[in-house]
XYZ file of C-alpha atoms in Angstrom:
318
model
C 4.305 -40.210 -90.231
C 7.204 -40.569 -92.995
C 5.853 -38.842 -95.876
C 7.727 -35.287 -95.237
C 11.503 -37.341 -95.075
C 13.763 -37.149 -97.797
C 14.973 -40.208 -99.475
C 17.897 -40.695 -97.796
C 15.584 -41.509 -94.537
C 14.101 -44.635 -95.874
C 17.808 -45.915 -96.587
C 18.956 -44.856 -93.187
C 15.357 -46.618 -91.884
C 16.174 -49.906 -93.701
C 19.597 -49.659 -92.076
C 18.729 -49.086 -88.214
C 15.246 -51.592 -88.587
C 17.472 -54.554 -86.970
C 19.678 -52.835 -84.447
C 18.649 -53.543 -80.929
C 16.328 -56.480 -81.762
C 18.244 -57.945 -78.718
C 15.452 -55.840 -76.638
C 13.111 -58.165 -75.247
C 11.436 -58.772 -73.824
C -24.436 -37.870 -48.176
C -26.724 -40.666 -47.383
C -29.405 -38.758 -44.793
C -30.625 -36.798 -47.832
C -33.568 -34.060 -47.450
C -35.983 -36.359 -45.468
C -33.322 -37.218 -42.959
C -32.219 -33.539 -42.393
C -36.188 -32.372 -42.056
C -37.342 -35.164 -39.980
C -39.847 -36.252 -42.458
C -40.477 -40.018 -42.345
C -39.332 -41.954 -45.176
C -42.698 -44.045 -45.026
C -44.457 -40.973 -46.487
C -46.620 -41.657 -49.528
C -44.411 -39.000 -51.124
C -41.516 -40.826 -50.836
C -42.948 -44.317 -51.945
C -44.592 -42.372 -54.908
C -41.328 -41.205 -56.340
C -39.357 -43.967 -58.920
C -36.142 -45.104 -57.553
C -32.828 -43.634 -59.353
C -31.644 -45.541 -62.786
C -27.843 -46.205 -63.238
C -27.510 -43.950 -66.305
C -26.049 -46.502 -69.025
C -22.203 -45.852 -69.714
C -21.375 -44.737 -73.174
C -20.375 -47.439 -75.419
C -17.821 -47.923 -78.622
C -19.277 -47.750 -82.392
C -20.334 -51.090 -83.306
C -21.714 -51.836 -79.488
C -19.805 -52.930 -75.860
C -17.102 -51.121 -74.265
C -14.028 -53.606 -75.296
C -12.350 -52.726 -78.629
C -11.306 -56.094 -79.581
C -11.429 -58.840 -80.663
C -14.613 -57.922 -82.013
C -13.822 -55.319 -84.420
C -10.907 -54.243 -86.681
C -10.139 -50.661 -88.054
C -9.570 -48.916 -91.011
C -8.649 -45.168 -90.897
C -7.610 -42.261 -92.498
C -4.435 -40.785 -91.779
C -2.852 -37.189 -91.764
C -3.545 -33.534 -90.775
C -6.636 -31.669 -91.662
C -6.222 -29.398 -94.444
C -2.428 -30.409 -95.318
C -2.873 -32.822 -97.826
C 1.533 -33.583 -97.931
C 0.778 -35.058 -94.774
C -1.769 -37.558 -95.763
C -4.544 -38.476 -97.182
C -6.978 -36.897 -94.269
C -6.113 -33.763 -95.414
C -6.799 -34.107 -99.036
C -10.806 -32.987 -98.174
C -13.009 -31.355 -96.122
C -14.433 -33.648 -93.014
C -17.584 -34.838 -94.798
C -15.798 -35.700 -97.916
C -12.748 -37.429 -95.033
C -15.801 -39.106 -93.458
C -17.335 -40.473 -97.046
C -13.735 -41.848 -98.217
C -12.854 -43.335 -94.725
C -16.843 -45.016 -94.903
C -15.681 -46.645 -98.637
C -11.901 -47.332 -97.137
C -13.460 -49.506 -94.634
C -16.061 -51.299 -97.238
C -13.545 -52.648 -99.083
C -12.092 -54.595 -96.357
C -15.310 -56.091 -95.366
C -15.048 -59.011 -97.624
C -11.790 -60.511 -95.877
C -12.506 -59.681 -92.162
C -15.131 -61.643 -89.823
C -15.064 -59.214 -87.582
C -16.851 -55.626 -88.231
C -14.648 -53.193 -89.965
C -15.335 -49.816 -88.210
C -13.800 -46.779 -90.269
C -11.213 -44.444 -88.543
C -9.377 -41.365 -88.835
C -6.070 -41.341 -87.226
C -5.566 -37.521 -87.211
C -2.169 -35.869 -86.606
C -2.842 -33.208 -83.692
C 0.469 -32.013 -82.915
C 3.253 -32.133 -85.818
C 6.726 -32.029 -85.869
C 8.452 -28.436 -87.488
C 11.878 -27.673 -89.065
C 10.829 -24.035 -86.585
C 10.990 -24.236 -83.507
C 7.876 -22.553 -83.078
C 6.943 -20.019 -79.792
C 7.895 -22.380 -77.197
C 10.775 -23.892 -79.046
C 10.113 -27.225 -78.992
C 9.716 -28.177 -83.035
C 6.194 -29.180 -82.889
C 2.966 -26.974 -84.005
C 0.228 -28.007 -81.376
C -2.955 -27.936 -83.510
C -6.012 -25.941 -81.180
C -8.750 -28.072 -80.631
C -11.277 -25.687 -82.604
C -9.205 -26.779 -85.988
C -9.472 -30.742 -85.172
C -13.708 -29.991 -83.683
C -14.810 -30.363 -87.695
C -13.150 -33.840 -88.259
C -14.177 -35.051 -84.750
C -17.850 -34.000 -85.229
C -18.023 -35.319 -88.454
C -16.443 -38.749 -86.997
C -19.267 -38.868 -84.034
C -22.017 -38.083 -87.055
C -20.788 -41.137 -89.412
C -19.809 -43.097 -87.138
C -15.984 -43.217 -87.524
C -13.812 -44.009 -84.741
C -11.009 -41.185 -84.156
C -7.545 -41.350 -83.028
C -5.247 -38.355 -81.923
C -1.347 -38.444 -83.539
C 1.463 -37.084 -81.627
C 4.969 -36.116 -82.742
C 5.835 -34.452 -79.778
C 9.417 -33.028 -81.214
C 11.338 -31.641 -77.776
C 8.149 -31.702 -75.701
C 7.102 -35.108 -74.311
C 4.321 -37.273 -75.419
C 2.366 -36.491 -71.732
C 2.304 -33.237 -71.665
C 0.766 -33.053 -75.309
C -1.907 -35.555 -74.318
C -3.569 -33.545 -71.827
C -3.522 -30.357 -74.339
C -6.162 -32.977 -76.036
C -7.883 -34.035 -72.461
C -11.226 -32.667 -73.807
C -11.256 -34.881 -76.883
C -9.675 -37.206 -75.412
C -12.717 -37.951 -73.065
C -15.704 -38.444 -75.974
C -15.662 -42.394 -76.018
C -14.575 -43.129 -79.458
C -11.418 -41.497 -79.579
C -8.286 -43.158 -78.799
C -4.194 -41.660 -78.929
C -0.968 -42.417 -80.757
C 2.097 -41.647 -79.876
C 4.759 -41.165 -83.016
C 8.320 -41.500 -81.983
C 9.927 -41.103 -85.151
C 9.331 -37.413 -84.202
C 10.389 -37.415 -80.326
C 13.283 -35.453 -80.504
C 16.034 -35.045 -77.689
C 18.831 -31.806 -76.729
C 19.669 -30.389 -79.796
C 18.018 -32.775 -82.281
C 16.028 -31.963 -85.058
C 13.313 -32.996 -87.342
C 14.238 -35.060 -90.397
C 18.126 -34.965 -89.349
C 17.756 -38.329 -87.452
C 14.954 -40.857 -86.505
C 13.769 -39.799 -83.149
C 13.186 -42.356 -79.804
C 10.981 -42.608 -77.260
C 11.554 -44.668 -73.419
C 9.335 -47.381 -72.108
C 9.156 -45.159 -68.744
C 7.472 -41.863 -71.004
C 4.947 -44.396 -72.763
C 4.232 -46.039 -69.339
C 3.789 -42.387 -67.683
C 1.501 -41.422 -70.660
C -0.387 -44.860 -70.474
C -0.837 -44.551 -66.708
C -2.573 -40.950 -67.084
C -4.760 -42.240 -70.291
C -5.986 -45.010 -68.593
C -6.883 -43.099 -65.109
C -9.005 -40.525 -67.363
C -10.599 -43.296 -68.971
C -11.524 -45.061 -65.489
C -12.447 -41.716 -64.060
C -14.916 -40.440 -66.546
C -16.630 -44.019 -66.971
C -15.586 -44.309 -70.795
C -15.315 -47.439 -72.339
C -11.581 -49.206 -73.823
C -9.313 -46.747 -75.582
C -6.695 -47.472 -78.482
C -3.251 -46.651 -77.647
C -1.557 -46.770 -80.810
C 2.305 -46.974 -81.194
C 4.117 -45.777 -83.791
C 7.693 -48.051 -85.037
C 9.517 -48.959 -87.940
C 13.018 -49.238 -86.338
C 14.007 -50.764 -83.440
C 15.939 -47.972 -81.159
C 12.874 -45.986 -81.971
C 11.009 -47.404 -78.379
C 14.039 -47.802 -76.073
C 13.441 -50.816 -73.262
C 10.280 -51.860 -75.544
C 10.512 -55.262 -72.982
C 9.521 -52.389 -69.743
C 6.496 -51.565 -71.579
C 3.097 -51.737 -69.288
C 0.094 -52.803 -70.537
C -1.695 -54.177 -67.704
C -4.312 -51.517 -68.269
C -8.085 -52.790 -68.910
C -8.880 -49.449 -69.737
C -6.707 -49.527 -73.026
C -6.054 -51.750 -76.346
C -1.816 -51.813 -77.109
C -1.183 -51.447 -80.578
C 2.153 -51.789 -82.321
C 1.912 -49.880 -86.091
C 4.306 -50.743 -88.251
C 4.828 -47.267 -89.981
C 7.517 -48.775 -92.327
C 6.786 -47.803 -96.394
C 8.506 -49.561 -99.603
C 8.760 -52.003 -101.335
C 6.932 -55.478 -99.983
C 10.093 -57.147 -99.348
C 11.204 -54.440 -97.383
C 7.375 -53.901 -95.174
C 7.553 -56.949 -94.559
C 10.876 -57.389 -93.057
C 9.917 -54.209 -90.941
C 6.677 -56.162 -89.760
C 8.195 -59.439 -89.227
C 11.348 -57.617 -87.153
C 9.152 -55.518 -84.836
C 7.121 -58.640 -83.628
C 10.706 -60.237 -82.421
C 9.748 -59.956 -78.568
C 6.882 -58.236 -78.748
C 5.569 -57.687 -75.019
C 2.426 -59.306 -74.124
C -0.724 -57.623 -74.811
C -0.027 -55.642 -77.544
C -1.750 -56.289 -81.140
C -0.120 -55.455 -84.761
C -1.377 -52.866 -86.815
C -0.272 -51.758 -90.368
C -0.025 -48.413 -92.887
C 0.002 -48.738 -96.239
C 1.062 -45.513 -98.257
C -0.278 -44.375 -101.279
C 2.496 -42.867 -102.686
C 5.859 -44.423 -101.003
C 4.703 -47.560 -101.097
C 5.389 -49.405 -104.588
C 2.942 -50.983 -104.720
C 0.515 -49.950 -102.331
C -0.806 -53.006 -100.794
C -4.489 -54.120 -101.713
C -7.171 -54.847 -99.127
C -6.902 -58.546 -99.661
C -3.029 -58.400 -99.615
C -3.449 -56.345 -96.354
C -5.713 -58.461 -94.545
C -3.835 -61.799 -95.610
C -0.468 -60.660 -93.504
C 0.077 -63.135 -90.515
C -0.818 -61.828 -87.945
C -3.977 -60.109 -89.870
C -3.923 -56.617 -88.284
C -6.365 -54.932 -86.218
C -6.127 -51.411 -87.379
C -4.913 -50.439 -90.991
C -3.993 -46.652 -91.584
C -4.169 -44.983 -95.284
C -0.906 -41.904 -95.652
């Protein structure tokens, strides 16, 4: 997320976007216990058990890709300065993400499912209770997007800027959501802070060993609860901003990588962020894209969007 920086951040992002591209990459049961013989007419009367069917993605199967792209709405319900999710109410979110999604049907072969990409926790100039600069949003205020997702049929995925907390222990604050089969995470760490940082006086980082802990714990909740592929979504638009990108793990069936370029300007300068960030790119993780309504000039059209090389799977509106 970008849109609450001052200026000067966007000059200091086009500044840092190259540094470190070195980085590479019981079985008795009742009839046993009583003594009853299981040759009984009662037992051969009774239908055996059926495997209750596992939930599945929107659009059908249990594997996000390659048979579907995404098109979401991004920001935090009910502050519109943070995006364009909060410029409405969740049925009027759901309608606009529906029509966002429409538009890019003509230039994709694959389905184009709509998406929110809503920001749960946010980064804060206070420090907030347990003074760590973020404002962890309660699950009751996210329920009204979420339900109205599940209703439309909009896939959902959870934001984190963790500021001095970590991305982990925010994820399981959303454990609840986070087990309903369409919704996925994404981790933001523009707004990972460290000692003494704060937000908007420098561009936060993140290690490959936090996303790999995170990762590891998504992908064992996923197993556990029988739910089908989950996006992991990572935010960059400057190198340092995933430290050791190379030690990254994705050997996790149970999620689908995704790098977003969260980089907003001119097209010159998006796509020198998008071409930079795939420079040793680890294996198995896909490009995704945001275009911004108002810092990008001009914002990119669907067509533009879906003619960048590689065409990306998931396309945010801020």
């Amino acid at each position: 997320m970008r849109s609450a920086a001052p200026a000067v951040l966007s000059a200091l992002c086009a500044m840092l976007l190259l540094t470190g591209c070195g980085s590479g990459g019981g079985a008795g049961g009742d009839d046993a216990a009583s003594g009853t013989a299981a040759t009984s007419s009662t037992a051969t009367e009774q239908p055996s058990a059926t495997p209750t069917q596992p939930p599945e993605l929107i659009g059908g199967g249990t594997t996000l890709f390659p048979e579907r792209r995404f098109v979401a709405l991004y920001g935090h319900p009910g502050t519109p300065g943070l995006g364009a999710l909060g410029e409405q109410g969740p049925e009027e979110s759901a309608e606009r993400a529906i029509e966002l999604a429409k538009q890019y049907e003509p230039y994709s072969q694959e389905k184009v499912i709509p998406a929110f990409e809503i920001i749960a926790t946010t980064a804060s100039s206070d420090p907030g209770p347990d003074g760590d600069f973020s404002n962890e949003a309660p699950v009751e205020h996210l329920m009204p997007y979420i339900e109205a997702a599940q209703k439309h049929g909009i896939y959902v995925v959870l934001d984190l800027q963790p500021g001095r907390s970590d991305f982990l222990s925010q994820a399981k604050r959303y454990e609840e959501l986070l087990k309903r089969p369409n919704v996925g995470l994404a981790l933001d760490p523009e707004w990972r802070l460290g000692p003494g940082q704060y937000p908007l006086q420098q561009i936060g980082s993140v290690s490959a060993q936090e996303i790999n802990e995170t990762t590891q714990w998504l992908a064992r909740l996923t197993a556990e609860n029988g739910l089908p592929q989950k996006t992991l979504i990572l935010h960059q638009f400057s190198m340092p901003m995933i430290q050791n990108r190379e030690a990254i793990k994705t050997d996790h069936p149970e999620l689908a990588f995704l790098l977003h370029a969260d980089g907003h300007g001119t097209p010159d300068l998006k796509m020198s962020t998008w071409d930079a960030l795939q420079h040793e790119l680890p294996r198995g993780i896909r490009m995704a894209w945001k275009n911004f309504y108002d810092e990008d000039t001009p914002t990119f059209t669907p067509q533009q969007t879906f003619e960048l090389t590689p065409k990306p799977w998931f396309v945010s509106y801020q």
